[in-house]
């Protein structure tokens, strides 16, 4: 097993334990030039933890496998928080599909969600403007 394979397996373990595969549902925009219009569904992978060194390693592995993402953020999670958390997310569909395909063979706890994400993202990435089917809506909800 190469060093990169070990890093990918490590990242899959972090995603299984600390990650969240989430679907951001449609909402009606309240402000802006498209106020009143509905947003689309958006799939996210979020990793959040209080360990800065661990999260920096997550960023390094993402870079090693060529997955682009917004800059990692330091956040304070409300009045009851005792320390900052580091937060990173991947929401761009092509990047998320690439990462899901890399991690899928190693995932355990999040494997079922990842299979559904891969199924949907494969369809969504095949067209510039993908229109949800009734089946997509049922599965994403």
mmCIF file of C-alpha atoms in Angstrom:
data_model
loop_
_atom_site.group_PDB
_atom_site.id
_atom_site.type_symbol
_atom_site.label_atom_id
_atom_site.label_comp_id
_atom_site.label_asym_id
_atom_site.label_seq_id
_atom_site.Cartn_x
_atom_site.Cartn_y
_atom_site.Cartn_z
ATOM 1 C CA UNK A 1 0.000 0.000 0.000
ATOM 2 C CA UNK A 2 1.443 3.354 -1.026
ATOM 3 C CA UNK A 3 1.645 6.383 1.240
ATOM 4 C CA UNK A 4 -1.157 8.057 -0.725
ATOM 5 C CA UNK A 5 -3.362 4.962 -0.350
ATOM 6 C CA UNK A 6 -2.754 5.072 3.409
ATOM 7 C CA UNK A 7 -3.665 8.769 3.503
ATOM 8 C CA UNK A 8 -6.866 8.112 1.553
ATOM 9 C CA UNK A 9 -7.834 5.306 3.952
ATOM 10 C CA UNK A 10 -7.055 7.637 6.899
ATOM 11 C CA UNK A 11 -9.244 10.369 5.377
ATOM 12 C CA UNK A 12 -12.073 7.861 4.884
ATOM 13 C CA UNK A 13 -11.842 7.056 8.594
ATOM 14 C CA UNK A 14 -12.020 10.760 9.450
ATOM 15 C CA UNK A 15 -15.047 11.179 7.173
ATOM 16 C CA UNK A 16 -16.699 8.132 8.766
ATOM 17 C CA UNK A 17 -16.154 9.517 12.264
ATOM 18 C CA UNK A 18 -16.120 13.298 11.938
ATOM 19 C CA UNK A 19 -17.717 13.924 8.557
ATOM 20 C CA UNK A 20 -21.246 14.712 7.524
ATOM 21 C CA UNK A 21 -22.770 13.951 4.127
ATOM 22 C CA UNK A 22 -25.704 16.334 3.906
ATOM 23 C CA UNK A 23 -28.320 17.487 1.437
ATOM 24 C CA UNK A 24 -29.179 21.159 1.560
ATOM 25 C CA UNK A 25 -32.843 21.267 0.617
ATOM 26 C CA UNK A 26 -34.544 23.727 -1.681
ATOM 27 C CA UNK A 27 -35.548 27.030 -0.144
ATOM 28 C CA UNK A 28 -37.238 30.141 -1.495
ATOM 29 C CA UNK A 29 -34.772 33.009 -1.827
ATOM 30 C CA UNK A 30 -35.735 35.956 0.361
ATOM 31 C CA UNK A 31 -33.429 38.661 -0.988
ATOM 32 C CA UNK A 32 -31.318 39.567 -3.973
ATOM 33 C CA UNK A 33 -31.997 39.677 -7.681
ATOM 34 C CA UNK A 34 -33.545 36.178 -7.633
ATOM 35 C CA UNK A 35 -35.798 36.761 -4.601
ATOM 36 C CA UNK A 36 -38.834 34.489 -4.664
ATOM 37 C CA UNK A 37 -37.131 31.821 -6.782
ATOM 38 C CA UNK A 38 -36.323 28.387 -5.426
ATOM 39 C CA UNK A 39 -32.738 27.269 -4.914
ATOM 40 C CA UNK A 40 -31.654 23.818 -6.007
ATOM 41 C CA UNK A 41 -30.708 20.879 -3.814
ATOM 42 C CA UNK A 42 -27.023 20.898 -2.947
ATOM 43 C CA UNK A 43 -24.957 18.006 -1.642
ATOM 44 C CA UNK A 44 -22.190 18.692 0.877
ATOM 45 C CA UNK A 45 -19.424 16.881 2.645
ATOM 46 C CA UNK A 46 -18.495 18.688 5.869
ATOM 47 C CA UNK A 47 -15.681 17.822 8.263
ATOM 48 C CA UNK A 48 -15.539 19.706 11.552
ATOM 49 C CA UNK A 49 -13.212 19.145 14.502
ATOM 50 C CA UNK A 50 -11.399 21.013 17.278
ATOM 51 C CA UNK A 51 -8.024 19.509 16.322
ATOM 52 C CA UNK A 52 -6.147 21.950 14.113
ATOM 53 C CA UNK A 53 -3.347 19.475 13.281
ATOM 54 C CA UNK A 54 -5.843 16.806 12.210
ATOM 55 C CA UNK A 55 -7.765 19.260 10.054
ATOM 56 C CA UNK A 56 -4.544 20.517 8.431
ATOM 57 C CA UNK A 57 -3.780 16.884 7.559
ATOM 58 C CA UNK A 58 -7.258 16.613 5.992
ATOM 59 C CA UNK A 59 -6.422 19.637 3.819
ATOM 60 C CA UNK A 60 -3.096 18.068 2.815
ATOM 61 C CA UNK A 61 -4.736 14.798 1.769
ATOM 62 C CA UNK A 62 -7.409 16.663 -0.218
ATOM 63 C CA UNK A 63 -4.637 18.529 -2.024
ATOM 64 C CA UNK A 64 -2.755 15.276 -2.676
ATOM 65 C CA UNK A 65 -5.795 13.723 -4.373
ATOM 66 C CA UNK A 66 -6.578 16.932 -6.297
ATOM 67 C CA UNK A 67 -9.868 17.887 -4.630
ATOM 68 C CA UNK A 68 -10.441 21.643 -4.547
ATOM 69 C CA UNK A 69 -12.389 23.204 -1.689
ATOM 70 C CA UNK A 70 -12.935 26.559 0.014
ATOM 71 C CA UNK A 71 -10.401 27.585 2.628
ATOM 72 C CA UNK A 72 -10.717 25.877 6.017
ATOM 73 C CA UNK A 73 -12.515 28.104 8.520
ATOM 74 C CA UNK A 74 -12.149 28.530 12.262
ATOM 75 C CA UNK A 75 -15.579 28.807 13.895
ATOM 76 C CA UNK A 76 -17.053 29.275 17.359
ATOM 77 C CA UNK A 77 -20.142 27.093 17.824
ATOM 78 C CA UNK A 78 -22.354 29.102 20.170
ATOM 79 C CA UNK A 79 -22.469 30.118 23.820
ATOM 80 C CA UNK A 80 -21.794 26.644 25.184
ATOM 81 C CA UNK A 81 -18.653 26.115 23.117
ATOM 82 C CA UNK A 82 -15.404 25.737 25.023
ATOM 83 C CA UNK A 83 -13.054 26.089 22.057
ATOM 84 C CA UNK A 84 -12.939 26.868 18.367
ATOM 85 C CA UNK A 85 -13.608 24.282 15.721
ATOM 86 C CA UNK A 86 -12.037 23.939 12.300
ATOM 87 C CA UNK A 87 -14.570 23.508 9.519
ATOM 88 C CA UNK A 88 -14.111 22.460 5.902
ATOM 89 C CA UNK A 89 -16.685 21.622 3.269
ATOM 90 C CA UNK A 90 -16.828 20.377 -0.296
ATOM 91 C CA UNK A 91 -20.004 21.310 -2.165
ATOM 92 C CA UNK A 92 -19.001 21.702 -5.816
ATOM 93 C CA UNK A 93 -20.538 18.682 -7.488
ATOM 94 C CA UNK A 94 -17.554 17.647 -9.644
ATOM 95 C CA UNK A 95 -15.140 17.918 -6.711
ATOM 96 C CA UNK A 96 -17.518 16.073 -4.400
ATOM 97 C CA UNK A 97 -18.017 13.266 -6.931
ATOM 98 C CA UNK A 98 -14.244 12.934 -7.340
ATOM 99 C CA UNK A 99 -13.766 12.679 -3.568
ATOM 100 C CA UNK A 100 -16.651 10.263 -3.026
ATOM 101 C CA UNK A 101 -15.228 7.929 -5.680
ATOM 102 C CA UNK A 102 -11.799 8.042 -4.025
ATOM 103 C CA UNK A 103 -13.142 7.397 -0.506
ATOM 104 C CA UNK A 104 -15.954 4.939 -1.269
ATOM 105 C CA UNK A 105 -13.883 1.712 -1.140
ATOM 106 C CA UNK A 106 -12.674 2.650 2.368
ATOM 107 C CA UNK A 107 -15.861 4.016 3.948
ATOM 108 C CA UNK A 108 -17.808 1.993 6.510
ATOM 109 C CA UNK A 109 -20.204 4.158 8.539
ATOM 110 C CA UNK A 110 -21.000 6.567 5.711
ATOM 111 C CA UNK A 111 -20.869 4.036 2.868
ATOM 112 C CA UNK A 112 -24.634 3.937 2.195
ATOM 113 C CA UNK A 113 -24.877 7.729 2.006
ATOM 114 C CA UNK A 114 -21.786 7.856 -0.193
ATOM 115 C CA UNK A 115 -23.299 5.347 -2.646
ATOM 116 C CA UNK A 116 -26.424 7.516 -2.930
ATOM 117 C CA UNK A 117 -24.293 10.652 -3.355
ATOM 118 C CA UNK A 118 -22.253 8.973 -6.091
ATOM 119 C CA UNK A 119 -25.413 7.829 -7.893
ATOM 120 C CA UNK A 120 -26.954 11.300 -7.859
ATOM 121 C CA UNK A 121 -23.737 13.240 -8.560
ATOM 122 C CA UNK A 122 -22.891 11.018 -11.519
ATOM 123 C CA UNK A 123 -26.191 12.074 -13.109
ATOM 124 C CA UNK A 124 -25.901 15.717 -12.029
ATOM 125 C CA UNK A 125 -22.340 16.042 -13.360
ATOM 126 C CA UNK A 126 -23.280 14.600 -16.750
ATOM 127 C CA UNK A 127 -25.261 17.724 -17.713
ATOM 128 C CA UNK A 128 -24.515 21.415 -17.344
ATOM 129 C CA UNK A 129 -27.960 22.117 -15.878
ATOM 130 C CA UNK A 130 -29.400 18.944 -14.406
ATOM 131 C CA UNK A 131 -33.136 18.836 -13.691
ATOM 132 C CA UNK A 132 -34.192 16.673 -10.781
ATOM 133 C CA UNK A 133 -36.448 13.735 -11.490
ATOM 134 C CA UNK A 134 -39.238 12.598 -9.163
ATOM 135 C CA UNK A 135 -36.991 9.709 -8.075
ATOM 136 C CA UNK A 136 -34.161 12.138 -7.261
ATOM 137 C CA UNK A 137 -36.489 14.159 -5.061
ATOM 138 C CA UNK A 138 -37.666 11.110 -3.148
ATOM 139 C CA UNK A 139 -34.129 9.891 -2.544
ATOM 140 C CA UNK A 140 -32.680 13.309 -1.625
ATOM 141 C CA UNK A 141 -35.508 14.057 0.787
#
